[in-house]
PDB file of C-alpha atoms and ligand atoms in Angstrom:
ATOM      1  CA  MET A   1      10.679 -11.848  15.144  1.00 91.00           C
ATOM      2  CA  ARG A   2       7.817 -10.735  12.817  1.00 96.00           C
ATOM      3  CA  HIS A   3       7.951 -10.317   8.958  1.00 98.00           C
ATOM      4  CA  ILE A   4       5.253  -8.076   7.338  1.00 98.00           C
ATOM      5  CA  LEU A   5       4.848  -9.582   3.956  1.00 98.00           C
ATOM      6  CA  VAL A   6       1.114  -9.212   3.392  1.00 98.00           C
ATOM      7  CA  PRO A   7      -1.349  -7.185   5.353  1.00 98.00           C
ATOM      8  CA  GLU A   8      -2.812 -10.159   6.843  1.00 98.00           C
ATOM      9  CA  ASP A   9       0.263 -10.750   8.812  1.00 98.00           C
ATOM     10  CA  LEU A  10      -1.282  -8.092  11.098  1.00 98.00           C
ATOM     11  CA  THR A  11      -4.328  -8.463  13.247  1.00 98.00           C
ATOM     12  CA  ALA A  12      -6.903  -5.688  13.482  1.00 98.00           C
ATOM     13  CA  HIS A  13      -5.771  -5.199  17.066  1.00 98.00           C
ATOM     14  CA  GLU A  14      -2.093  -4.908  16.020  1.00 98.00           C
ATOM     15  CA  ILE A  15      -3.029  -2.404  13.224  1.00 98.00           C
ATOM     16  CA  GLU A  16      -4.807  -0.283  15.719  1.00 98.00           C
ATOM     17  CA  ALA A  17      -1.761  -0.375  18.044  1.00 98.00           C
ATOM     18  CA  ILE A  18       0.530   0.643  15.120  1.00 98.00           C
ATOM     19  CA  PHE A  19      -2.010   3.560  14.263  1.00 98.00           C
ATOM     20  CA  ALA A  20      -1.904   4.686  17.785  1.00 98.00           C
ATOM     21  CA  ILE A  21       2.141   4.919  17.770  1.00 98.00           C
ATOM     22  CA  SER A  22       1.924   6.486  14.372  1.00 98.00           C
ATOM     23  CA  HIS A  23      -0.615   9.211  15.567  1.00 98.00           C
ATOM     24  CA  ASP A  24       1.576  10.022  18.496  1.00 98.00           C
ATOM     25  CA  LEU A  25       4.662  10.239  16.413  1.00 98.00           C
ATOM     26  CA  GLU A  26       2.744  12.385  13.881  1.00 98.00           C
ATOM     27  CA  SER A  27       1.647  14.837  16.427  1.00 98.00           C
ATOM     28  CA  LYS A  28       5.222  15.162  17.750  1.00 97.00           C
ATOM     29  CA  TYR A  29       6.503  15.679  14.242  1.00 97.00           C
ATOM     30  CA  ASP A  30       3.857  18.369  13.558  1.00 97.00           C
ATOM     31  CA  ALA A  31       5.155  19.965  16.801  1.00 97.00           C
ATOM     32  CA  GLY A  32       8.842  20.014  15.735  1.00 96.00           C
ATOM     33  CA  LEU A  33       9.859  17.050  17.777  1.00 95.00           C
ATOM     34  CA  ARG A  34      11.549  13.937  16.892  1.00 95.00           C
ATOM     35  CA  ASP A  35      11.197  10.846  19.124  1.00 92.00           C
ATOM     36  CA  ALA A  36      14.483   8.795  18.900  1.00 95.00           C
ATOM     37  CA  LEU A  37      12.924   5.342  19.631  1.00 97.00           C
ATOM     38  CA  LEU A  38      15.434   3.483  17.352  1.00 97.00           C
ATOM     39  CA  PRO A  39      18.872   4.888  18.104  1.00 97.00           C
ATOM     40  CA  GLY A  40      21.603   3.148  16.256  1.00 97.00           C
ATOM     41  CA  ARG A  41      19.338   0.779  14.445  1.00 98.00           C
ATOM     42  CA  VAL A  42      19.849   0.178  10.646  1.00 98.00           C
ATOM     43  CA  LEU A  43      17.184  -0.365   7.949  1.00 98.00           C
ATOM     44  CA  ALA A  44      18.185  -1.778   4.708  1.00 98.00           C
ATOM     45  CA  LEU A  45      16.061  -1.070   1.660  1.00 98.00           C
ATOM     46  CA  VAL A  46      16.331  -3.455  -0.992  1.00 98.00           C
ATOM     47  CA  PHE A  47      14.498  -2.222  -4.163  1.00 98.00           C
ATOM     48  CA  GLU A  48      14.080  -3.985  -7.475  1.00 97.00           C
ATOM     49  CA  LYS A  49      11.613  -1.213  -8.979  1.00 96.00           C
ATOM     50  CA  PRO A  50      11.663   2.552  -8.817  1.00 97.00           C
ATOM     51  CA  SER A  51      10.165   4.456  -5.810  1.00 98.00           C
ATOM     52  CA  LEU A  52       9.825   7.831  -4.590  1.00 98.00           C
ATOM     53  CA  ARG A  53       7.346   7.558  -1.515  1.00 98.00           C
ATOM     54  CA  THR A  54       8.229   4.184  -0.165  1.00 98.00           C
ATOM     55  CA  ARG A  55      11.917   4.772  -0.277  1.00 98.00           C
ATOM     56  CA  VAL A  56      12.039   8.354   1.037  1.00 98.00           C
ATOM     57  CA  SER A  57       9.349   7.780   3.693  1.00 98.00           C
ATOM     58  CA  PHE A  58      11.186   4.891   5.186  1.00 98.00           C
ATOM     59  CA  GLU A  59      14.591   6.626   4.993  1.00 98.00           C
ATOM     60  CA  ALA A  60      13.152   9.706   6.524  1.00 98.00           C
ATOM     61  CA  ALA A  61      11.246   7.665   9.252  1.00 98.00           C
ATOM     62  CA  MET A  62      14.500   6.002  10.211  1.00 98.00           C
ATOM     63  CA  ALA A  63      16.420   9.353  10.525  1.00 98.00           C
ATOM     64  CA  HIS A  64      13.629  11.005  12.661  1.00 97.00           C
ATOM     65  CA  LEU A  65      13.648   7.844  14.963  1.00 97.00           C
ATOM     66  CA  GLY A  66      17.242   8.152  15.549  1.00 97.00           C
ATOM     67  CA  GLY A  67      18.416   5.361  13.237  1.00 98.00           C
ATOM     68  CA  SER A  68      19.594   5.230   9.671  1.00 98.00           C
ATOM     69  CA  SER A  69      19.057   3.491   6.449  1.00 98.00           C
ATOM     70  CA  VAL A  70      21.085   1.980   3.605  1.00 98.00           C
ATOM     71  CA  PHE A  71      19.484   1.831   0.111  1.00 98.00           C
ATOM     72  CA  LEU A  72      20.392  -1.006  -2.070  1.00 98.00           C
ATOM     73  CA  GLY A  73      19.319  -0.570  -5.662  1.00 94.00           C
ATOM     74  CA  GLU A  74      20.240  -2.774  -8.765  1.00 89.00           C
ATOM     75  CA  ASP A  75      24.078  -2.509  -8.169  1.00 90.00           C
ATOM     76  CA  ALA A  76      23.712  -4.614  -4.983  1.00 93.00           C
ATOM     77  CA  GLY A  77      23.072  -7.694  -7.269  1.00 91.00           C
ATOM     78  CA  PHE A  78      19.831  -8.739  -5.371  1.00 94.00           C
ATOM     79  CA  SER A  79      17.772 -11.465  -7.165  1.00 89.00           C
ATOM     80  CA  SER A  80      20.480 -11.678  -9.839  1.00 88.00           C
ATOM     81  CA  SER A  81      23.024 -14.284 -10.878  1.00 88.00           C
ATOM     82  CA  ARG A  82      25.545 -12.572  -8.563  1.00 94.00           C
ATOM     83  CA  GLU A  83      24.342 -14.619  -5.635  1.00 96.00           C
ATOM     84  CA  SER A  84      21.087 -16.512  -4.206  1.00 97.00           C
ATOM     85  CA  VAL A  85      18.338 -14.513  -2.528  1.00 97.00           C
ATOM     86  CA  ALA A  86      18.865 -16.582   0.633  1.00 98.00           C
ATOM     87  CA  ASP A  87      22.524 -15.803   0.824  1.00 97.00           C
ATOM     88  CA  PHE A  88      21.764 -12.214   0.380  1.00 98.00           C
ATOM     89  CA  GLY A  89      19.038 -12.171   3.108  1.00 98.00           C
ATOM     90  CA  ARG A  90      21.401 -14.164   5.535  1.00 98.00           C
ATOM     91  CA  VAL A  91      24.316 -11.759   5.176  1.00 98.00           C
ATOM     92  CA  LEU A  92      22.234  -8.525   5.032  1.00 98.00           C
ATOM     93  CA  SER A  93      20.638  -9.566   8.404  1.00 98.00           C
ATOM     94  CA  GLN A  94      24.185  -9.329   9.947  1.00 98.00           C
ATOM     95  CA  TYR A  95      24.148  -5.623   9.265  1.00 98.00           C
ATOM     96  CA  ALA A  96      20.605  -4.448   9.425  1.00 98.00           C
ATOM     97  CA  ASP A  97      17.999  -4.542  12.066  1.00 98.00           C
ATOM     98  CA  ALA A  98      15.255  -4.893   9.451  1.00 98.00           C
ATOM     99  CA  ILE A  99      14.746  -5.041   5.731  1.00 98.00           C
ATOM    100  CA  VAL A 100      12.330  -3.226   3.467  1.00 98.00           C
ATOM    101  CA  CYS A 101      12.105  -5.110   0.043  1.00 98.00           C
ATOM    102  CA  ARG A 102      10.395  -3.954  -3.155  1.00 98.00           C
ATOM    103  CA  SER A 103      10.472  -6.770  -5.590  1.00 97.00           C
ATOM    104  CA  LYS A 104       9.212  -7.664  -8.980  1.00 97.00           C
ATOM    105  CA  ALA A 105       7.801 -11.047  -8.025  1.00 97.00           C
ATOM    106  CA  HIS A 106       6.185 -11.718  -4.486  1.00 98.00           C
ATOM    107  CA  ASP A 107       8.032 -15.001  -4.303  1.00 98.00           C
ATOM    108  CA  THR A 108      11.296 -13.153  -4.129  1.00 98.00           C
ATOM    109  CA  ILE A 109      10.156 -11.313  -0.853  1.00 98.00           C
ATOM    110  CA  LEU A 110       9.026 -14.697   0.599  1.00 98.00           C
ATOM    111  CA  ALA A 111      12.431 -16.281  -0.181  1.00 98.00           C
ATOM    112  CA  LEU A 112      14.188 -13.317   1.294  1.00 98.00           C
ATOM    113  CA  ALA A 113      12.083 -13.601   4.426  1.00 98.00           C
ATOM    114  CA  ALA A 114      12.656 -17.253   4.702  1.00 98.00           C
ATOM    115  CA  ALA A 115      16.387 -16.717   4.869  1.00 98.00           C
ATOM    116  CA  ALA A 116      16.564 -13.398   6.832  1.00 98.00           C
ATOM    117  CA  THR A 117      17.079 -13.400  10.536  1.00 98.00           C
ATOM    118  CA  VAL A 118      15.703  -9.885  10.946  1.00 98.00           C
ATOM    119  CA  PRO A 119      12.088  -8.494  10.124  1.00 98.00           C
ATOM    120  CA  VAL A 120      11.369  -8.179   6.441  1.00 98.00           C
ATOM    121  CA  ILE A 121       8.612  -5.692   5.406  1.00 98.00           C
ATOM    122  CA  ASN A 122       7.166  -5.730   1.886  1.00 98.00           C
ATOM    123  CA  GLY A 123       7.559  -2.391   0.270  1.00 98.00           C
ATOM    124  CA  LEU A 124       5.497  -3.425  -2.709  1.00 98.00           C
ATOM    125  CA  SER A 125       5.398  -6.674  -4.906  1.00 98.00           C
ATOM    126  CA  ASP A 126       3.408  -7.564  -7.782  1.00 98.00           C
ATOM    127  CA  TYR A 127       0.960  -9.179  -5.359  1.00 98.00           C
ATOM    128  CA  THR A 128       0.534  -6.688  -2.436  1.00 98.00           C
ATOM    129  CA  HIS A 129       1.437  -3.266  -1.027  1.00 98.00           C
ATOM    130  CA  PRO A 130       0.763  -3.635   2.600  1.00 98.00           C
ATOM    131  CA  CYS A 131       2.351  -0.393   3.892  1.00 98.00           C
ATOM    132  CA  GLN A 132       0.310   1.642   1.278  1.00 99.00           C
ATOM    133  CA  ALA A 133      -3.059   0.103   2.547  1.00 98.00           C
ATOM    134  CA  LEU A 134      -2.073   0.856   6.184  1.00 98.00           C
ATOM    135  CA  ALA A 135      -1.485   4.548   5.376  1.00 98.00           C
ATOM    136  CA  ASP A 136      -4.582   4.958   3.247  1.00 98.00           C
ATOM    137  CA  VAL A 137      -6.773   3.573   5.987  1.00 98.00           C
ATOM    138  CA  TYR A 138      -4.973   5.605   8.621  1.00 98.00           C
ATOM    139  CA  THR A 139      -5.617   8.658   6.419  1.00 98.00           C
ATOM    140  CA  LEU A 140      -9.319   7.909   6.220  1.00 98.00           C
ATOM    141  CA  LYS A 141      -9.501   7.388  10.043  1.00 98.00           C
ATOM    142  CA  GLU A 142      -7.730  10.718  10.624  1.00 97.00           C
ATOM    143  CA  ARG A 143     -10.212  12.458   8.312  1.00 97.00           C
ATOM    144  CA  VAL A 144     -13.427  10.785   9.279  1.00 97.00           C
ATOM    145  CA  GLY A 145     -12.667   9.758  12.857  1.00 97.00           C
ATOM    146  CA  ARG A 146     -13.677   6.143  12.404  1.00 97.00           C
ATOM    147  CA  VAL A 147     -13.493   3.383   9.693  1.00 98.00           C
ATOM    148  CA  ALA A 148     -15.545   0.553  10.841  1.00 98.00           C
ATOM    149  CA  GLY A 149     -18.921   0.317   8.815  1.00 98.00           C
ATOM    150  CA  LEU A 150     -17.666   2.718   6.094  1.00 98.00           C
ATOM    151  CA  THR A 151     -17.652   1.774   2.384  1.00 98.00           C
ATOM    152  CA  PHE A 152     -14.213   2.025   0.637  1.00 98.00           C
ATOM    153  CA  THR A 153     -14.547   1.872  -3.203  1.00 98.00           C
ATOM    154  CA  PHE A 154     -11.586   1.092  -5.550  1.00 99.00           C
ATOM    155  CA  VAL A 155     -12.373   1.844  -9.211  1.00 99.00           C
ATOM    156  CA  GLY A 156      -9.694   0.412 -11.551  1.00 98.00           C
ATOM    157  CA  ASP A 157      -7.414  -2.640 -11.637  1.00 98.00           C
ATOM    158  CA  GLY A 158      -7.782  -5.375  -9.073  1.00 98.00           C
ATOM    159  CA  ASN A 159      -3.954  -5.060  -8.664  1.00 98.00           C
ATOM    160  CA  ASN A 160      -1.369  -5.102  -5.760  1.00 98.00           C
ATOM    161  CA  VAL A 161      -2.921  -2.074  -4.116  1.00 99.00           C
ATOM    162  CA  ALA A 162      -6.566  -3.067  -4.417  1.00 99.00           C
ATOM    163  CA  ARG A 163      -5.749  -6.612  -2.852  1.00 98.00           C
ATOM    164  CA  SER A 164      -3.886  -4.902  -0.088  1.00 98.00           C
ATOM    165  CA  LEU A 165      -6.778  -2.532   0.668  1.00 99.00           C
ATOM    166  CA  ALA A 166      -9.368  -5.189   0.431  1.00 98.00           C
ATOM    167  CA  VAL A 167      -7.530  -7.029   3.209  1.00 98.00           C
ATOM    168  CA  VAL A 168      -6.942  -3.966   5.575  1.00 98.00           C
ATOM    169  CA  CYS A 169     -10.557  -2.742   4.913  1.00 98.00           C
ATOM    170  CA  GLY A 170     -11.910  -6.247   5.744  1.00 98.00           C
ATOM    171  CA  LEU A 171      -9.732  -6.458   8.928  1.00 98.00           C
ATOM    172  CA  LEU A 172     -10.985  -3.179  10.110  1.00 98.00           C
ATOM    173  CA  GLY A 173     -14.669  -3.928   9.656  1.00 98.00           C
ATOM    174  CA  MET A 174     -15.066  -1.863   6.497  1.00 98.00           C
ATOM    175  CA  ARG A 175     -17.068  -2.769   3.391  1.00 98.00           C
ATOM    176  CA  PHE A 176     -14.696  -3.016   0.308  1.00 98.00           C
ATOM    177  CA  VAL A 177     -16.092  -2.542  -3.320  1.00 98.00           C
ATOM    178  CA  LEU A 178     -13.970  -3.256  -6.414  1.00 98.00           C
ATOM    179  CA  ALA A 179     -15.319  -1.685  -9.805  1.00 98.00           C
ATOM    180  CA  ALA A 180     -13.471  -3.230 -12.677  1.00 98.00           C
ATOM    181  CA  PRO A 181     -13.724  -4.781 -15.935  1.00 98.00           C
ATOM    182  CA  ARG A 182     -14.604  -8.470 -15.211  1.00 98.00           C
ATOM    183  CA  GLN A 183     -10.988  -9.662 -16.499  1.00 98.00           C
ATOM    184  CA  TYR A 184      -9.343  -7.309 -14.079  1.00 98.00           C
ATOM    185  CA  GLN A 185     -11.215  -8.227 -10.964  1.00 98.00           C
ATOM    186  CA  PHE A 186      -9.847 -10.475  -8.283  1.00 98.00           C
ATOM    187  CA  THR A 187      -8.867 -14.035  -9.209  1.00 98.00           C
ATOM    188  CA  PRO A 188     -10.840 -16.868  -7.961  1.00 98.00           C
ATOM    189  CA  ALA A 189      -7.851 -17.884  -5.832  1.00 98.00           C
ATOM    190  CA  PHE A 190      -7.645 -14.496  -4.218  1.00 98.00           C
ATOM    191  CA  ARG A 191     -11.305 -14.474  -3.576  1.00 98.00           C
ATOM    192  CA  GLU A 192     -11.087 -17.841  -1.923  1.00 98.00           C
ATOM    193  CA  HIS A 193      -8.206 -16.602   0.166  1.00 98.00           C
ATOM    194  CA  LEU A 194     -10.322 -13.595   1.138  1.00 98.00           C
ATOM    195  CA  ARG A 195     -13.129 -15.811   2.304  1.00 98.00           C
ATOM    196  CA  ASN A 196     -10.569 -17.917   4.322  1.00 98.00           C
ATOM    197  CA  ILE A 197      -8.970 -15.051   6.074  1.00 98.00           C
ATOM    198  CA  LEU A 198     -11.850 -12.776   6.498  1.00 98.00           C
ATOM    199  CA  PRO A 199     -15.014 -15.030   6.585  1.00 97.00           C
ATOM    200  CA  HIS A 200     -17.387 -12.124   7.758  1.00 96.00           C
ATOM    201  CA  ALA A 201     -15.893  -9.274   5.593  1.00 98.00           C
ATOM    202  CA  GLU A 202     -18.147  -7.724   3.021  1.00 98.00           C
ATOM    203  CA  ILE A 203     -15.949  -7.515  -0.087  1.00 98.00           C
ATOM    204  CA  VAL A 204     -17.991  -6.775  -3.463  1.00 98.00           C
ATOM    205  CA  GLU A 205     -16.934  -6.832  -7.053  1.00 98.00           C
ATOM    206  CA  THR A 206     -18.884  -5.015  -9.760  1.00 98.00           C
ATOM    207  CA  THR A 207     -18.434  -3.796 -13.387  1.00 98.00           C
ATOM    208  CA  ASP A 208     -20.435  -0.697 -12.621  1.00 98.00           C
ATOM    209  CA  PRO A 209     -18.527   2.187 -11.493  1.00 98.00           C
ATOM    210  CA  VAL A 210     -21.423   4.571 -10.789  1.00 98.00           C
ATOM    211  CA  ALA A 211     -23.384   2.227  -8.638  1.00 98.00           C
ATOM    212  CA  ALA A 212     -20.089   1.336  -6.790  1.00 98.00           C
ATOM    213  CA  VAL A 213     -19.384   4.883  -5.735  1.00 98.00           C
ATOM    214  CA  GLU A 214     -22.858   5.634  -4.515  1.00 96.00           C
ATOM    215  CA  ASP A 215     -22.795   6.161  -0.716  1.00 94.00           C
ATOM    216  CA  THR A 216     -19.172   5.349  -0.468  1.00 98.00           C
ATOM    217  CA  ALA A 217     -16.829   7.228   2.034  1.00 98.00           C
ATOM    218  CA  VAL A 218     -13.862   6.812  -0.475  1.00 98.00           C
ATOM    219  CA  VAL A 219     -13.092   6.545  -3.957  1.00 98.00           C
ATOM    220  CA  TYR A 220      -9.721   5.232  -4.674  1.00 99.00           C
ATOM    221  CA  THR A 221      -7.852   4.512  -8.027  1.00 98.00           C
ATOM    222  CA  ASP A 222      -4.361   3.490  -9.167  1.00 98.00           C
ATOM    223  CA  VAL A 223      -2.681   3.248 -12.587  1.00 98.00           C
ATOM    224  CA  TRP A 224      -4.196   0.874 -15.148  1.00 98.00           C
ATOM    225  CA  ALA A 225      -0.741  -0.572 -15.911  1.00 98.00           C
ATOM    226  CA  SER A 226       1.401  -1.269 -12.991  1.00 98.00           C
ATOM    227  CA  MET A 227       5.227  -1.524 -12.890  1.00 98.00           C
ATOM    228  CA  GLY A 228       6.054  -4.549 -14.951  1.00 97.00           C
ATOM    229  CA  GLN A 229       2.904  -4.511 -17.122  1.00 98.00           C
ATOM    230  CA  GLU A 230       4.127  -1.844 -19.427  1.00 97.00           C
ATOM    231  CA  GLN A 231       3.747  -4.276 -22.589  1.00 97.00           C
ATOM    232  CA  GLU A 232      -0.052  -4.560 -21.737  1.00 98.00           C
ATOM    233  CA  ARG A 233      -0.552  -0.789 -21.558  1.00 98.00           C
ATOM    234  CA  ALA A 234      -2.386  -0.377 -24.822  1.00 98.00           C
ATOM    235  CA  VAL A 235      -4.918  -3.140 -24.195  1.00 98.00           C
ATOM    236  CA  ARG A 236      -5.433  -2.005 -20.620  1.00 98.00           C
ATOM    237  CA  LEU A 237      -5.992   1.580 -21.455  1.00 98.00           C
ATOM    238  CA  GLU A 238      -8.818   0.630 -23.854  1.00 98.00           C
ATOM    239  CA  ALA A 239     -10.354  -1.773 -21.247  1.00 98.00           C
ATOM    240  CA  PHE A 240     -10.345   0.686 -18.294  1.00 98.00           C
ATOM    241  CA  LYS A 241     -11.606   3.825 -20.327  1.00 98.00           C
ATOM    242  CA  PRO A 242     -15.108   3.567 -18.660  1.00 98.00           C
ATOM    243  CA  TYR A 243     -13.553   3.395 -15.217  1.00 98.00           C
ATOM    244  CA  GLN A 244     -11.846   6.828 -15.268  1.00 98.00           C
ATOM    245  CA  VAL A 245     -12.329   8.834 -12.001  1.00 98.00           C
ATOM    246  CA  ASN A 246     -13.462  12.172 -13.350  1.00 98.00           C
ATOM    247  CA  ALA A 247     -15.845  14.833 -12.161  1.00 98.00           C
ATOM    248  CA  ALA A 248     -18.867  13.054 -13.835  1.00 98.00           C
ATOM    249  CA  LEU A 249     -18.172  10.037 -11.681  1.00 98.00           C
ATOM    250  CA  MET A 250     -17.528  12.136  -8.424  1.00 98.00           C
ATOM    251  CA  GLN A 251     -20.848  13.883  -9.096  1.00 97.00           C
ATOM    252  CA  HIS A 252     -22.502  10.649  -7.779  1.00 98.00           C
ATOM    253  CA  CYS A 253     -20.602  10.668  -4.372  1.00 98.00           C
ATOM    254  CA  PRO A 254     -20.184  14.453  -3.528  1.00 96.00           C
ATOM    255  CA  GLN A 255     -19.614  13.413   0.148  1.00 95.00           C
ATOM    256  CA  ALA A 256     -16.630  11.134  -0.715  1.00 98.00           C
ATOM    257  CA  ILE A 257     -12.782  11.569  -0.221  1.00 98.00           C
ATOM    258  CA  PHE A 258     -10.699  10.767  -3.332  1.00 98.00           C
ATOM    259  CA  MET A 259      -7.557   8.903  -2.757  1.00 98.00           C
ATOM    260  CA  HIS A 260      -4.606   7.548  -4.904  1.00 98.00           C
ATOM    261  CA  CYS A 261      -1.458   5.844  -3.889  1.00 98.00           C
ATOM    262  CA  LEU A 262       0.555   7.806  -6.584  1.00 98.00           C
ATOM    263  CA  PRO A 263       2.350   8.010  -8.862  1.00 98.00           C
ATOM    264  CA  ALA A 264      -0.696   8.858 -11.004  1.00 98.00           C
ATOM    265  CA  ARG A 265      -1.252   8.940 -14.710  1.00 98.00           C
ATOM    266  CA  ARG A 266      -3.191  12.112 -15.020  1.00 98.00           C
ATOM    267  CA  GLY A 267      -5.719  12.071 -17.798  1.00 98.00           C
ATOM    268  CA  GLU A 268      -5.795   8.173 -17.606  1.00 98.00           C
ATOM    269  CA  GLU A 269      -7.160   6.754 -14.420  1.00 98.00           C
ATOM    270  CA  VAL A 270      -7.993  10.229 -12.865  1.00 98.00           C
ATOM    271  CA  THR A 271      -8.482  13.743 -14.409  1.00 98.00           C
ATOM    272  CA  ASP A 272      -6.709  16.835 -12.922  1.00 98.00           C
ATOM    273  CA  ASP A 273      -9.689  18.350 -11.655  1.00 98.00           C
ATOM    274  CA  VAL A 274     -10.400  15.339  -9.306  1.00 98.00           C
ATOM    275  CA  ILE A 275      -6.940  14.675  -8.122  1.00 98.00           C
ATOM    276  CA  ASP A 276      -6.382  18.507  -7.491  1.00 98.00           C
ATOM    277  CA  GLY A 277      -9.841  19.049  -6.434  1.00 97.00           C
ATOM    278  CA  PRO A 278     -11.439  19.601  -2.965  1.00 96.00           C
ATOM    279  CA  GLN A 279     -12.319  15.909  -2.447  1.00 97.00           C
ATOM    280  CA  SER A 280      -8.700  14.798  -2.740  1.00 98.00           C
ATOM    281  CA  LEU A 281      -6.501  13.619  -0.002  1.00 98.00           C
ATOM    282  CA  VAL A 282      -3.742  12.218  -2.116  1.00 98.00           C
ATOM    283  CA  VAL A 283      -0.888  14.508  -0.477  1.00 98.00           C
ATOM    284  CA  ASP A 284      -1.958  13.586   3.019  1.00 97.00           C
ATOM    285  CA  GLU A 285      -1.973   9.985   2.140  1.00 98.00           C
ATOM    286  CA  ALA A 286       1.649  10.282   0.976  1.00 98.00           C
ATOM    287  CA  ALA A 287       2.704  12.157   4.063  1.00 98.00           C
ATOM    288  CA  ASN A 288       1.046   9.464   6.142  1.00 98.00           C
ATOM    289  CA  ARG A 289       3.111   6.953   4.428  1.00 98.00           C
ATOM    290  CA  MET A 290       5.965   8.068   6.610  1.00 98.00           C
ATOM    291  CA  HIS A 291       4.026   8.583   9.916  1.00 98.00           C
ATOM    292  CA  VAL A 292       2.522   4.967   9.502  1.00 98.00           C
ATOM    293  CA  GLN A 293       5.861   3.380   8.737  1.00 98.00           C
ATOM    294  CA  LYS A 294       7.392   5.112  11.656  1.00 98.00           C
ATOM    295  CA  GLY A 295       4.667   3.372  13.859  1.00 98.00           C
ATOM    296  CA  LEU A 296       5.327   0.088  12.276  1.00 98.00           C
ATOM    297  CA  LEU A 297       9.047   0.353  12.631  1.00 98.00           C
ATOM    298  CA  ALA A 298       8.618   1.436  16.297  1.00 98.00           C
ATOM    299  CA  TRP A 299       6.131  -1.414  16.973  1.00 98.00           C
ATOM    300  CA  LEU A 300       8.431  -3.908  15.353  1.00 97.00           C
ATOM    301  CA  LEU A 301      11.735  -2.911  16.650  1.00 96.00           C
ATOM    302  CA  ALA A 302      11.501  -0.768  19.852  1.00 83.00           C
ATOM    303  CA  LYS A 303      10.621  -3.592  21.997  1.00 63.00           C
TER     304      LYS A 303
HETATM  305  N1   CP B 401       2.911   4.775  -3.490  1.00 57.42           N
HETATM  306  C1   CP B 401       4.099   4.240  -3.635  1.00 57.42           C
HETATM  307  O1   CP B 401       4.476   3.192  -3.276  1.00 57.42           O
HETATM  308  O2   CP B 401       4.877   5.089  -4.290  1.00 57.42           O
HETATM  309  P1   CP B 401       6.489   4.798  -4.722  1.00 57.42           P
HETATM  310  O3   CP B 401       6.279   3.846  -5.797  1.00 57.42           O
HETATM  311  O4   CP B 401       6.870   6.101  -5.340  1.00 57.42           O
HETATM  312  O5   CP B 401       7.056   4.346  -3.596  1.00 57.42           O
HETATM  313  N1  NVA B 402       0.142  -0.599  -8.644  1.00 57.42           N
HETATM  314  C1  NVA B 402       1.244   0.193  -8.800  1.00 57.42           C
HETATM  315  C2  NVA B 402       1.483   0.971  -7.500  1.00 57.42           C
HETATM  316  C3  NVA B 402       2.695   1.866  -7.395  1.00 57.42           C
HETATM  317  C4  NVA B 402       2.864   2.499  -6.040  1.00 57.42           C
HETATM  318  C5  NVA B 402       2.493  -0.504  -9.281  1.00 57.42           C
HETATM  319  O1  NVA B 402       2.637  -1.796  -8.752  1.00 57.42           O
HETATM  320  O2  NVA B 402       3.191  -0.045 -10.254  1.00 57.42           O
END
């Protein structure tokens, strides 16, 4: 049994295998076919935060694969005084074949996985968002045909999405650049972790967004205040102003693709002309969440 709690729970070889299944299922989906690889299987989704893409793409994925899903929101009493996270995980494992968890604190997912007897997949925590990063790099590969050797530039907060992308890019031989104000770059502990798990990866941090996007294949951004950071919004909006992805910045990389995990705060981290412009792949990215999660579910469960 495998849990996917952080992107580094997968090797490069395993990611390529998941992408191959995803690509096959995506082609079939486009042809109007559904491959029932998981008949009768049940996926439980335990979410402590709002979601459109992650929730619906996992639920649709299970339906297309011939299984079903159960969504558990706040009323299920997860991570509350109602019962312990361990009891919740042990019991839920009796009904479901796998669990997707979106938690406020990453430690909650770790506690759930420690108790669960079925695979637990991280559907976003404050620390990382592995399914997002997998879909993003898959999208790039689909568009460009390869990913190794390309530069992937994240302009904005060194947050959960940026951390997961740094790892997936490093695993797949890409150069990752984070352009952020110094106080919102990666922590020393995360940098050390990256050096340990990806000793040969090129992961660069800078405060200069213009230098960061020159020669890049991708310009990526995400909200400046993530879920749970609402009280820091005013301070963050001020700090990130020079990091807005707008037409002036994109002029420095006319060859680059623009990506965003969504939801976007239009007019803050990105302007309408960029997110709706010819360089933007944001809708493909969102679509690929479903295809890549199908690949992941089939790889994890259809053995
Ligand atoms: N990108 C993403 O995870 O979106 P949701 O928060 O809507 O799931
Ligand atoms: N960084 C964002 C991503 C949402 C998909 C957040 O955690 O709110």
